[in-house]
Short mmCIF file of C-alpha atoms and ligand atoms in Angstrom, two decimals:
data_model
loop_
_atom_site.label_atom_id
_atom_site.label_comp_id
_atom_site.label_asym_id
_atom_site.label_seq_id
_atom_site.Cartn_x
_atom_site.Cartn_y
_atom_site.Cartn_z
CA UNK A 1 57.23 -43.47 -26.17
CA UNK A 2 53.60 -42.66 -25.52
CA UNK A 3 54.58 -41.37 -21.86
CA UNK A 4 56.78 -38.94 -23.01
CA UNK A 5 56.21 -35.10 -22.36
CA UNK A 6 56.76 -32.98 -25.62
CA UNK A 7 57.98 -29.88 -24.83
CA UNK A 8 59.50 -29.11 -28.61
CA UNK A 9 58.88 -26.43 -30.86
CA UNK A 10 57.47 -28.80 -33.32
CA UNK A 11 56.19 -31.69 -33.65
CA UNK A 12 53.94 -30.50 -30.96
CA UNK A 13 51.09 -32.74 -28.93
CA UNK A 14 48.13 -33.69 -30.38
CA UNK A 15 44.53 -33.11 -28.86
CA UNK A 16 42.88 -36.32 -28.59
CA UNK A 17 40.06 -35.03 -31.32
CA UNK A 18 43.18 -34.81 -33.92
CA UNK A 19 44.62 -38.43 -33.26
CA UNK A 20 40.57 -40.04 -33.69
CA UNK A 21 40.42 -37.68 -37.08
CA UNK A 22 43.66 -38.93 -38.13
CA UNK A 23 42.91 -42.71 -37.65
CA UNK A 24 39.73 -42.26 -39.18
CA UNK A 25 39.19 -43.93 -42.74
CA UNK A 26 40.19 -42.21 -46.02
CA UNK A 27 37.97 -40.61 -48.34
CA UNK A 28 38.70 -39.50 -51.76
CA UNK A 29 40.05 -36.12 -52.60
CA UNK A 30 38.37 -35.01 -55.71
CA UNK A 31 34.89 -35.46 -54.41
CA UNK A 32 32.04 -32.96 -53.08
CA UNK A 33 32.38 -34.28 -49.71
CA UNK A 34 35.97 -33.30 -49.36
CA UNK A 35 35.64 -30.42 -51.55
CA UNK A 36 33.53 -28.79 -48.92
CA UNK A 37 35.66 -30.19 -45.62
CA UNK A 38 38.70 -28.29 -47.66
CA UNK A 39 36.72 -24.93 -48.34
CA UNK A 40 35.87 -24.93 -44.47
CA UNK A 41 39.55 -25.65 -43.51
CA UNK A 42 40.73 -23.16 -45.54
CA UNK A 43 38.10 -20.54 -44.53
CA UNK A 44 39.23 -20.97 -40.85
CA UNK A 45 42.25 -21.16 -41.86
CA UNK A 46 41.76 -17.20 -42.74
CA UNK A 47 40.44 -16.46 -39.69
CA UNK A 48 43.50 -18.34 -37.76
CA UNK A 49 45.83 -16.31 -40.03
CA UNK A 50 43.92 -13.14 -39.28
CA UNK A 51 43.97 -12.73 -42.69
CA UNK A 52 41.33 -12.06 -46.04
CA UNK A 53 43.05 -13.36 -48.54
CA UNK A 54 42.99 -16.93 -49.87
CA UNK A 55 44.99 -19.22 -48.36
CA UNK A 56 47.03 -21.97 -49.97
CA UNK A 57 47.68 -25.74 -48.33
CA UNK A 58 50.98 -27.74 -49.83
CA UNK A 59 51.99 -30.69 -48.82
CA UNK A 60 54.70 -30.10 -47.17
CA UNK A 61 56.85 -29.28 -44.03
CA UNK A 62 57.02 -25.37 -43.07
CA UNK A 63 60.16 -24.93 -45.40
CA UNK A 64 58.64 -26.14 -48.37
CA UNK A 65 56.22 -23.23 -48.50
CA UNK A 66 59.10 -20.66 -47.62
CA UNK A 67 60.63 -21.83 -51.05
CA UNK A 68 57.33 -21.39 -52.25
CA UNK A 69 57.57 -17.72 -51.28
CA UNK A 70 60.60 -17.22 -52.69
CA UNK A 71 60.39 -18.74 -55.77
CA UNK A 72 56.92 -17.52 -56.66
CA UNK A 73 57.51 -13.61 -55.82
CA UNK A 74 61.12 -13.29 -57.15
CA UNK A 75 63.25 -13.92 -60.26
CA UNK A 76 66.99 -14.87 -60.61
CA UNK A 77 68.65 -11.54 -59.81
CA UNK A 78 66.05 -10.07 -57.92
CA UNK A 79 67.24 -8.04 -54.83
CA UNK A 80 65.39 -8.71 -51.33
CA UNK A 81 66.33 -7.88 -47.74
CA UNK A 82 66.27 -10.99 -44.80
CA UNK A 83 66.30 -9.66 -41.16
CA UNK A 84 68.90 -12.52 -39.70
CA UNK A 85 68.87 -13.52 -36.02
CA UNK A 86 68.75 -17.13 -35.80
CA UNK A 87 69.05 -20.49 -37.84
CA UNK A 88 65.42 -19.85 -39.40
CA UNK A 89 66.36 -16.17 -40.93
CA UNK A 90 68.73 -17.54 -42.08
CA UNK A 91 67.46 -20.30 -43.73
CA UNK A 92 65.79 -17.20 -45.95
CA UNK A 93 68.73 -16.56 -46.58
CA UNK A 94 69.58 -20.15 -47.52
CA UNK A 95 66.88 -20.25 -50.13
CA UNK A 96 67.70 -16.85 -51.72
CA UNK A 97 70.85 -18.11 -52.15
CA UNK A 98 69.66 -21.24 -53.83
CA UNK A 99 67.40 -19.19 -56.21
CA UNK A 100 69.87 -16.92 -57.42
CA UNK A 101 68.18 -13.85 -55.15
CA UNK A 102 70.66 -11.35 -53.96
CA UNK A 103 69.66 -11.19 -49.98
CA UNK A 104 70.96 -8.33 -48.46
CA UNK A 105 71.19 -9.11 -44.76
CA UNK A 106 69.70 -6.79 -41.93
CA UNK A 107 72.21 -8.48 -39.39
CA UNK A 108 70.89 -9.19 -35.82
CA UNK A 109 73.03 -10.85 -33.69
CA UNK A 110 71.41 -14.26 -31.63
CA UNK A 111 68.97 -13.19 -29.04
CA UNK A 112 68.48 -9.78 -29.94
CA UNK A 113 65.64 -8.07 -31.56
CA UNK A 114 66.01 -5.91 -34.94
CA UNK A 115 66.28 -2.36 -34.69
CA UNK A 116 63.43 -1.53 -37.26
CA UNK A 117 65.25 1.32 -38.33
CA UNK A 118 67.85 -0.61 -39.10
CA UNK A 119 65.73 -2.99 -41.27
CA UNK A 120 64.45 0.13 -42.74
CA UNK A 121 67.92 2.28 -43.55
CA UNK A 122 68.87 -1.31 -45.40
CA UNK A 123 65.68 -1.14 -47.76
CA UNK A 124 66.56 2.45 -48.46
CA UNK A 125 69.83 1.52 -49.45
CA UNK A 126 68.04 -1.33 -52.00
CA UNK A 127 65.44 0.42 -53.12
CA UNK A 128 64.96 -1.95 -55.72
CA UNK A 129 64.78 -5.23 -53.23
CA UNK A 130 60.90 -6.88 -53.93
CA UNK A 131 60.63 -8.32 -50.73
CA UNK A 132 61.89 -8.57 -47.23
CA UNK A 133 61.81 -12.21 -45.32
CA UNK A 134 61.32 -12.07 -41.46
CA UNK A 135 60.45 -14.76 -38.97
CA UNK A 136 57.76 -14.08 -36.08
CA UNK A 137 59.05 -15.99 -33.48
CA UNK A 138 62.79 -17.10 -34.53
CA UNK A 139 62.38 -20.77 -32.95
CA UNK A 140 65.81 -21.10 -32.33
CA UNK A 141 66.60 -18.10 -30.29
CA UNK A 142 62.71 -17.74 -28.57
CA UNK A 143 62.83 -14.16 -29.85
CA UNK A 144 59.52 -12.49 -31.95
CA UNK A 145 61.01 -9.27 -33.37
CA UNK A 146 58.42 -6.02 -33.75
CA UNK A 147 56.54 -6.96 -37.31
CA UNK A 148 54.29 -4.45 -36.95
CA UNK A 149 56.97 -2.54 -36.58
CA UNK A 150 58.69 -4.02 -39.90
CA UNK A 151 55.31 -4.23 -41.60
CA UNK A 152 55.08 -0.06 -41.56
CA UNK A 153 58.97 -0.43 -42.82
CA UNK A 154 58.26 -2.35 -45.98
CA UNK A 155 54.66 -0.56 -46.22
CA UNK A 156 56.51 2.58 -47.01
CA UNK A 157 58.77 1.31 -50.36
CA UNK A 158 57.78 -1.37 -52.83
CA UNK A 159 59.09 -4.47 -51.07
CA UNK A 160 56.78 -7.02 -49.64
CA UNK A 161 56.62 -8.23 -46.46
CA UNK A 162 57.31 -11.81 -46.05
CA UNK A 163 57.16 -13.60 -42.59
CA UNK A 164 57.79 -16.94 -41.15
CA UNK A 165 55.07 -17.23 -38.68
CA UNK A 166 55.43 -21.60 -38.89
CA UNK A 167 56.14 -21.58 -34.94
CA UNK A 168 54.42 -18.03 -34.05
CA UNK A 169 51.39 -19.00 -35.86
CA UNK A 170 48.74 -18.72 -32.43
CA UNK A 171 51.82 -17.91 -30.19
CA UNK A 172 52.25 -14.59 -30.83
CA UNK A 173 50.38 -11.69 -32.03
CA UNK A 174 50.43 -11.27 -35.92
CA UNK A 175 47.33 -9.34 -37.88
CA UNK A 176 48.43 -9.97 -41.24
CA UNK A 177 46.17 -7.88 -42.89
CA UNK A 178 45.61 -4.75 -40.17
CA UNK A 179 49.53 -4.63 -39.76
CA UNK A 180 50.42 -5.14 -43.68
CA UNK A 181 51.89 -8.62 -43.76
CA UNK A 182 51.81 -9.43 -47.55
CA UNK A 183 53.19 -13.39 -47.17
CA UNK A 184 52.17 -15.49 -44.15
CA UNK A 185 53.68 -18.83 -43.98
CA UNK A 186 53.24 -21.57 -42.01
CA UNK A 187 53.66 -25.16 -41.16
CA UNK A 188 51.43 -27.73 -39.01
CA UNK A 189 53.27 -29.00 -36.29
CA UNK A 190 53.15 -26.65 -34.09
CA UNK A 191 50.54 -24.23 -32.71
CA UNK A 192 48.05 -26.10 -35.35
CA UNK A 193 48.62 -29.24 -33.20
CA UNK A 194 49.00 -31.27 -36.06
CA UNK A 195 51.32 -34.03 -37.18
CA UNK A 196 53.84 -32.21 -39.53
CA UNK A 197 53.41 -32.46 -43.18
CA UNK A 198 50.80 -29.04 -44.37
CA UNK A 199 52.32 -25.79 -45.31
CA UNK A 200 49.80 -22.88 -45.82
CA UNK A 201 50.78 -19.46 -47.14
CA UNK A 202 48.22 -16.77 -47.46
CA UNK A 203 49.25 -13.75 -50.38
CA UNK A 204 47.88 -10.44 -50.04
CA UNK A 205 47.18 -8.43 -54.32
CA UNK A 206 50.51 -7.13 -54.46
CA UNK A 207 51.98 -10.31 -53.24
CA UNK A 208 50.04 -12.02 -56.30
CA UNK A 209 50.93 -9.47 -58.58
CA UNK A 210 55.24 -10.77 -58.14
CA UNK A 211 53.74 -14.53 -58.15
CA UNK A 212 52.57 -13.37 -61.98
CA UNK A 213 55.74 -11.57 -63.27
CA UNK A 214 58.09 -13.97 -61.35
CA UNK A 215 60.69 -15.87 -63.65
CA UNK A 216 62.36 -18.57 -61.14
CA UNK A 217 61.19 -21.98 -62.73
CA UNK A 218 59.14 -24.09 -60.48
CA UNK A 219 56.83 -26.63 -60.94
CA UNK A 220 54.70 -28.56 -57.43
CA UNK A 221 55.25 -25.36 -55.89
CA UNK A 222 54.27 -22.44 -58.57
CA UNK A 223 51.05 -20.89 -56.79
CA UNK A 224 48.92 -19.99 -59.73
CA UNK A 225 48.17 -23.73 -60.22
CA UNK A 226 47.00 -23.40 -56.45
CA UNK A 227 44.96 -20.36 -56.81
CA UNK A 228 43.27 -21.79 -60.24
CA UNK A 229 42.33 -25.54 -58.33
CA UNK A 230 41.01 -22.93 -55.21
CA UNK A 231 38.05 -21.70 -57.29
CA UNK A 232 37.04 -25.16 -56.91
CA UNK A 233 38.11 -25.89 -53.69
CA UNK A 234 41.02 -28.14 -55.29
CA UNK A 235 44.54 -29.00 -55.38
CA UNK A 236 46.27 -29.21 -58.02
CA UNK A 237 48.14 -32.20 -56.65
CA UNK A 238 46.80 -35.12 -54.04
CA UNK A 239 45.75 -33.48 -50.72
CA UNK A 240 47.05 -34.68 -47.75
CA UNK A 241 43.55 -35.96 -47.34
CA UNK A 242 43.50 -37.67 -43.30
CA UNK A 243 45.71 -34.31 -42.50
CA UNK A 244 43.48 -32.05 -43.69
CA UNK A 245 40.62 -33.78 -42.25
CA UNK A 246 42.46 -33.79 -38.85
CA UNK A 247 43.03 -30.12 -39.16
CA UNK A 248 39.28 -29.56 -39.15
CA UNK A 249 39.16 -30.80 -36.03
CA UNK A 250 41.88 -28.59 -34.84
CA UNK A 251 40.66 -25.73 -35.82
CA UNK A 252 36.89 -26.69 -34.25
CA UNK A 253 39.30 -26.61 -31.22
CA UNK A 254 40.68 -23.45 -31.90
CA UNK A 255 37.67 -21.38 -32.98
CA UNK A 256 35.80 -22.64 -30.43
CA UNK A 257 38.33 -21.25 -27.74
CA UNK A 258 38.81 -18.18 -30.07
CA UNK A 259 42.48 -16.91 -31.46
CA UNK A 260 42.52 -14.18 -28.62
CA UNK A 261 41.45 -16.47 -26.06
CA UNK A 262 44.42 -19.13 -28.09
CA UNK A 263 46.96 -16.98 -27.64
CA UNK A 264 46.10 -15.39 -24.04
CA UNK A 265 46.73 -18.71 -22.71
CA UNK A 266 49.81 -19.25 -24.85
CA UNK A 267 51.18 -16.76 -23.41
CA UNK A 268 49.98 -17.39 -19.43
CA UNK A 269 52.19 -20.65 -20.55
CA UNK A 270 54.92 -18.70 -21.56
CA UNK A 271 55.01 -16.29 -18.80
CA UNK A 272 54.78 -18.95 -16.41
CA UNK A 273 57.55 -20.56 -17.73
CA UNK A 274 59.69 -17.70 -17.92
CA UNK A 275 58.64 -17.01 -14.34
CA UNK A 276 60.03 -20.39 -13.32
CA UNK A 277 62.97 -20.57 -15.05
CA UNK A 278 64.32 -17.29 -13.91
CA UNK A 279 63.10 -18.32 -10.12
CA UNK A 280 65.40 -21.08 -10.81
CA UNK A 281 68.54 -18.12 -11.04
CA UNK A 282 68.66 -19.06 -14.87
CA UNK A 283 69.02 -15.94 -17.78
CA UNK A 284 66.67 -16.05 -20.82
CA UNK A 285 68.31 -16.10 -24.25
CA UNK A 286 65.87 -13.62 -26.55
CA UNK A 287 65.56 -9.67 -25.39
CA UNK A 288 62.09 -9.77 -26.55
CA UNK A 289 61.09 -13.79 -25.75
CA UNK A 290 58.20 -15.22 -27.82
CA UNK A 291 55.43 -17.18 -25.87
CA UNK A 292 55.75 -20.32 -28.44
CA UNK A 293 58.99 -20.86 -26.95
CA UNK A 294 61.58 -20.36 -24.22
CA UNK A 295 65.11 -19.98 -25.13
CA UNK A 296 67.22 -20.62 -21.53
CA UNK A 297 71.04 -19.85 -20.97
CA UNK A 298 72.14 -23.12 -19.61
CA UNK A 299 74.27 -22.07 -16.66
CA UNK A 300 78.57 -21.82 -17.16
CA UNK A 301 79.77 -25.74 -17.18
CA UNK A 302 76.72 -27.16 -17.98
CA UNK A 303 76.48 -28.78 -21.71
CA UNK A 304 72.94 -28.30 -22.74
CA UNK A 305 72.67 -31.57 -24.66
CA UNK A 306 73.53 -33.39 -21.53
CA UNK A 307 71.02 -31.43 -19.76
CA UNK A 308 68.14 -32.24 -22.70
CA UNK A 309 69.25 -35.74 -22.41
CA UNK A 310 69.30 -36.80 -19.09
CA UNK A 311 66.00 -34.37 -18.38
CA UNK A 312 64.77 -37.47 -20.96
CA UNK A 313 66.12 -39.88 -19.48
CA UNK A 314 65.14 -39.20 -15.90
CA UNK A 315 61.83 -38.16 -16.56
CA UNK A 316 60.79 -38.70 -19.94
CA UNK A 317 60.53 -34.48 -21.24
CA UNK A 318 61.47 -33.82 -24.06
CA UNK A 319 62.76 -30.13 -24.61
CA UNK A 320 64.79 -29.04 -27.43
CA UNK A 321 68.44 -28.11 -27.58
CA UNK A 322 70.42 -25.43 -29.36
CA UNK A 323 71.03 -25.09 -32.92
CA UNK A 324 74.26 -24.15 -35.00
CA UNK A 325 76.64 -21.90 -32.56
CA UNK A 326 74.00 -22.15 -29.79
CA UNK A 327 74.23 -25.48 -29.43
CA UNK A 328 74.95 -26.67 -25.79
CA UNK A 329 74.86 -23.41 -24.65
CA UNK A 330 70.70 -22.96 -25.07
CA UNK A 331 67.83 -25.35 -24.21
CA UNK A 332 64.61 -24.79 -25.49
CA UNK A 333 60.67 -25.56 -23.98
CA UNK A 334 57.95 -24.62 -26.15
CA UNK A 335 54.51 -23.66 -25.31
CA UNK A 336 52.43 -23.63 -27.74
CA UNK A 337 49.55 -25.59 -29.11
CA UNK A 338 48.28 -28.00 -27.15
CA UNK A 339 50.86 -28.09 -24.02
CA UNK A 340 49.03 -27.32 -20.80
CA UNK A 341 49.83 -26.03 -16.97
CA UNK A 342 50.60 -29.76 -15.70
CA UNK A 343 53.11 -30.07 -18.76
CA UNK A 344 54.99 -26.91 -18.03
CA UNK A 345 54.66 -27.70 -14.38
CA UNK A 346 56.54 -31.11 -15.25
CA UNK A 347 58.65 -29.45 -17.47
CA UNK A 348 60.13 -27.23 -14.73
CA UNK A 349 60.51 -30.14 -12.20
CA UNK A 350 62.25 -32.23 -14.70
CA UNK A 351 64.54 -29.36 -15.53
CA UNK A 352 65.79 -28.79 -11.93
CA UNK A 353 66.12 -32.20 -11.74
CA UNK A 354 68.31 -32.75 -14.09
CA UNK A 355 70.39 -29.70 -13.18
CA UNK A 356 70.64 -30.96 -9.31
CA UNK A 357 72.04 -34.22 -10.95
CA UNK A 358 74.37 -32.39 -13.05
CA UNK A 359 75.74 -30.42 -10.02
CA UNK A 360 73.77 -27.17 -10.39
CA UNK A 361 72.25 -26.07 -7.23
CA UNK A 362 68.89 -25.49 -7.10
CA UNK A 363 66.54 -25.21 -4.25
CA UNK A 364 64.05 -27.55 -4.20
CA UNK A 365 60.89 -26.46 -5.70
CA UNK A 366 61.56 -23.28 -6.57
CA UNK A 367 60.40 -22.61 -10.62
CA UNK A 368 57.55 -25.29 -9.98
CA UNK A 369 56.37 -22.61 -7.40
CA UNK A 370 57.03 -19.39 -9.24
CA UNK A 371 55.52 -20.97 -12.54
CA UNK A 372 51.98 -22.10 -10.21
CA UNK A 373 51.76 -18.97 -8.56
CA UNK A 374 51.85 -17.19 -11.91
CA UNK A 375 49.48 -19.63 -13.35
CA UNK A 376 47.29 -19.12 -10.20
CA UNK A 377 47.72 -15.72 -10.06
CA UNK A 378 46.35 -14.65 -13.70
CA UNK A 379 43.28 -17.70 -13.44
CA UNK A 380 41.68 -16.36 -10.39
CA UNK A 381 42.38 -12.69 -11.18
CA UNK A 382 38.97 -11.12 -12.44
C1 LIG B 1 59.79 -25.30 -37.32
C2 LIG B 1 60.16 -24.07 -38.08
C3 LIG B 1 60.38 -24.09 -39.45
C4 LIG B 1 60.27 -25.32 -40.17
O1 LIG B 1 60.34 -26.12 -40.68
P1 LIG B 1 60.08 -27.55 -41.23
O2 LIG B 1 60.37 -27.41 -42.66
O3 LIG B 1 58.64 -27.78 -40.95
O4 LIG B 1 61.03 -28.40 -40.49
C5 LIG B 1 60.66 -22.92 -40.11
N1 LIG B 1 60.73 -21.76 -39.44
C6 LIG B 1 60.53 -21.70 -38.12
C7 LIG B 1 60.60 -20.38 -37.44
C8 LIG B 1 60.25 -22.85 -37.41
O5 LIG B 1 60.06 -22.81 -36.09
#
């Protein structure tokens, strides 16, 4: 319903700018025009990636270009290393699986961060794994382990670093190229502010170098037809013209603000959601909690899918539950892209609302405050 309040970690709002691009008539892919709208995307698209290297648009949700990174750097047989922690390292480990790749797991256990050490004894003990996979901020558990950290892990053997940054993408800090991150993925529908449907992964020289001696068989997602069509601004296969056209606009929105300035209020968001929930005497999930989203303990007797529910029903926000084992137990509020003060603010309200209903006690007011003053707090200080 068009009155609704997403608070999801993806699909995300849209700014106003993106819905006029996106209702905007189509123009034709293989012409100059869009030739040079899709050089400029994908230039900013570097600088939004904090990256040099070229970066490469599919059509496709986030997971399609984590296959991509799988099947283009490794072979049937290969050995790699996936830090777990959450449904989304795990889905690495999903597609490794799929592929053949023998994924040695750093286990983490839901909600805490990796040891880096840990991740690092592991790729001693495969010193012949290509590549480790690793999520920025695991969506499901609103944890963003210590890449740098893991970057200067993988830096020191011949594994790449690979990381899922779909939902920590202009959430949380990542400098792909000053902190080593070979393999950046990500996805539109969240901190982009897009619809979903784009995938971009950016591939630093020893990255490309597996993409050319990889063996797995793939077709719409094998890279080198990507990187040939780049050298004239091309696809090899239809753009997603109207979303790429839309994604200009979001990143005229972004630059504009600047990534520091992008994430500095991502995370005022974050901590003034944190700030309210815990003023509301309820326990964060992640040890080290991302600013795209907030993973909440929902408090003993409380079913978290009744909680997301009737926090729709009564005031039309919609938050996200949990997934796999931490469903009912977790509810979710992202942050990021282009969710504001007054939605958090509503967010919070709705949230003790529906725990009131549901026979938590709460008094009255209390994480709308906390969340303000923290809001207030960081805006007026100098
Ligand atoms: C949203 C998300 C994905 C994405 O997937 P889709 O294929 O776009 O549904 C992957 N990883 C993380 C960490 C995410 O938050």
């Amino acid at each position: 319903m068009s009155g609704d309040i997403l608070l999801t970690p993806g699909p995300t709002p849209l700014p106003p700018q993106v819905r006029e691009a996106l209702g905007r008539p189509i123009i034709h892919h293989r012409t100059s025009q869009y030739r040079s709208l899709f050089r400029r995307v994908l230039q900013r698209m570097q600088a939004v990636m904090q990256t040099a290297q070229p970066v490469v648009c599919l059509t496709s949700s986030g997971t399609g270009a984590m296959e991509a990174s799988v099947v283009n750097l490794l072979s049937p047989g290969d050995e790699a290393i996936v830090v777990l922690g959450g449904k989304f390292g795990e889905r690495w480990q999903e597609v490794c699986a799929a592929y053949g790749i023998r994924a040695a797991p750093v286990p983490v256990a839901y909600g805490e961060a990796v040891d880096p050490e840990r991740a690092a004894s592991i790729l001693r003990a495969h010193p012949k794994a290509k590549a480790m996979f690793a999520t920025l901020c695991e969506t499901s558990t609103g944890g963003v382990p210590d890449i740098q950290a893991l970057a200067a892990v993988t830096r020191a053997s011949r594994a790449v670093l690979v990381v899922d940054a779909i939902s920590g993408l202009l959430a949380d800090e990542c400098q792909t190229d000053a902190w080593g991150v070979d393999v950046l993925v990500t996805g539109s529908q969240k901190g982009l502010m897009l619809p979903p449907g784009l995938a971009f992964l950016s591939l630093s020289e020893r990255a490309w170098a597996l993409v050319n001696e990889a063996k797995t068989p793939r077709f719409y997602t094998d890279l080198r037809g990507y990187r040939k069509a780049l050298a004239d601004d091309d696809t090899p296969f239809t753009s997603a013209v109207s979303l790429v056209v839309a994604l200009d606009e979001a990143l005229t929105l972004i630059l504009q603000e600047g990534v520091p300035k992008v994430l500095q209020r991502c995370g005022l968001m974050a901590q003034a959601t944190r700030s309210g929930v815990e003023a509301m005497g309820l326990r964060l999930f992640a040890q080290r909690p991302s600013n795209g989203v907030t993973a909440i303990r929902v408090p003993e007797g409380i079913d978290g899918k009744s909680l997301a529910k009737l926090m729709y029903d009564r005031s039309h926000v919609m938050i996200a539950g949990g997934q796999g084992e931490m469903a009912g137990k977790v509810v979710r509020i992202a942050h990021m892209g282009h969710i504001g003060p007054g939605d958090i603010l509503a967010g919070l309200a709705a949230l003790e609302g529906a725990l009131v209903a549901l026979g938590h006690e709460v008094a009255a007011g209390t994480g709308v405050q906390a969340a303000r003053a923290m809001l207030e707090s960081i805006v007026h200080s100098p």
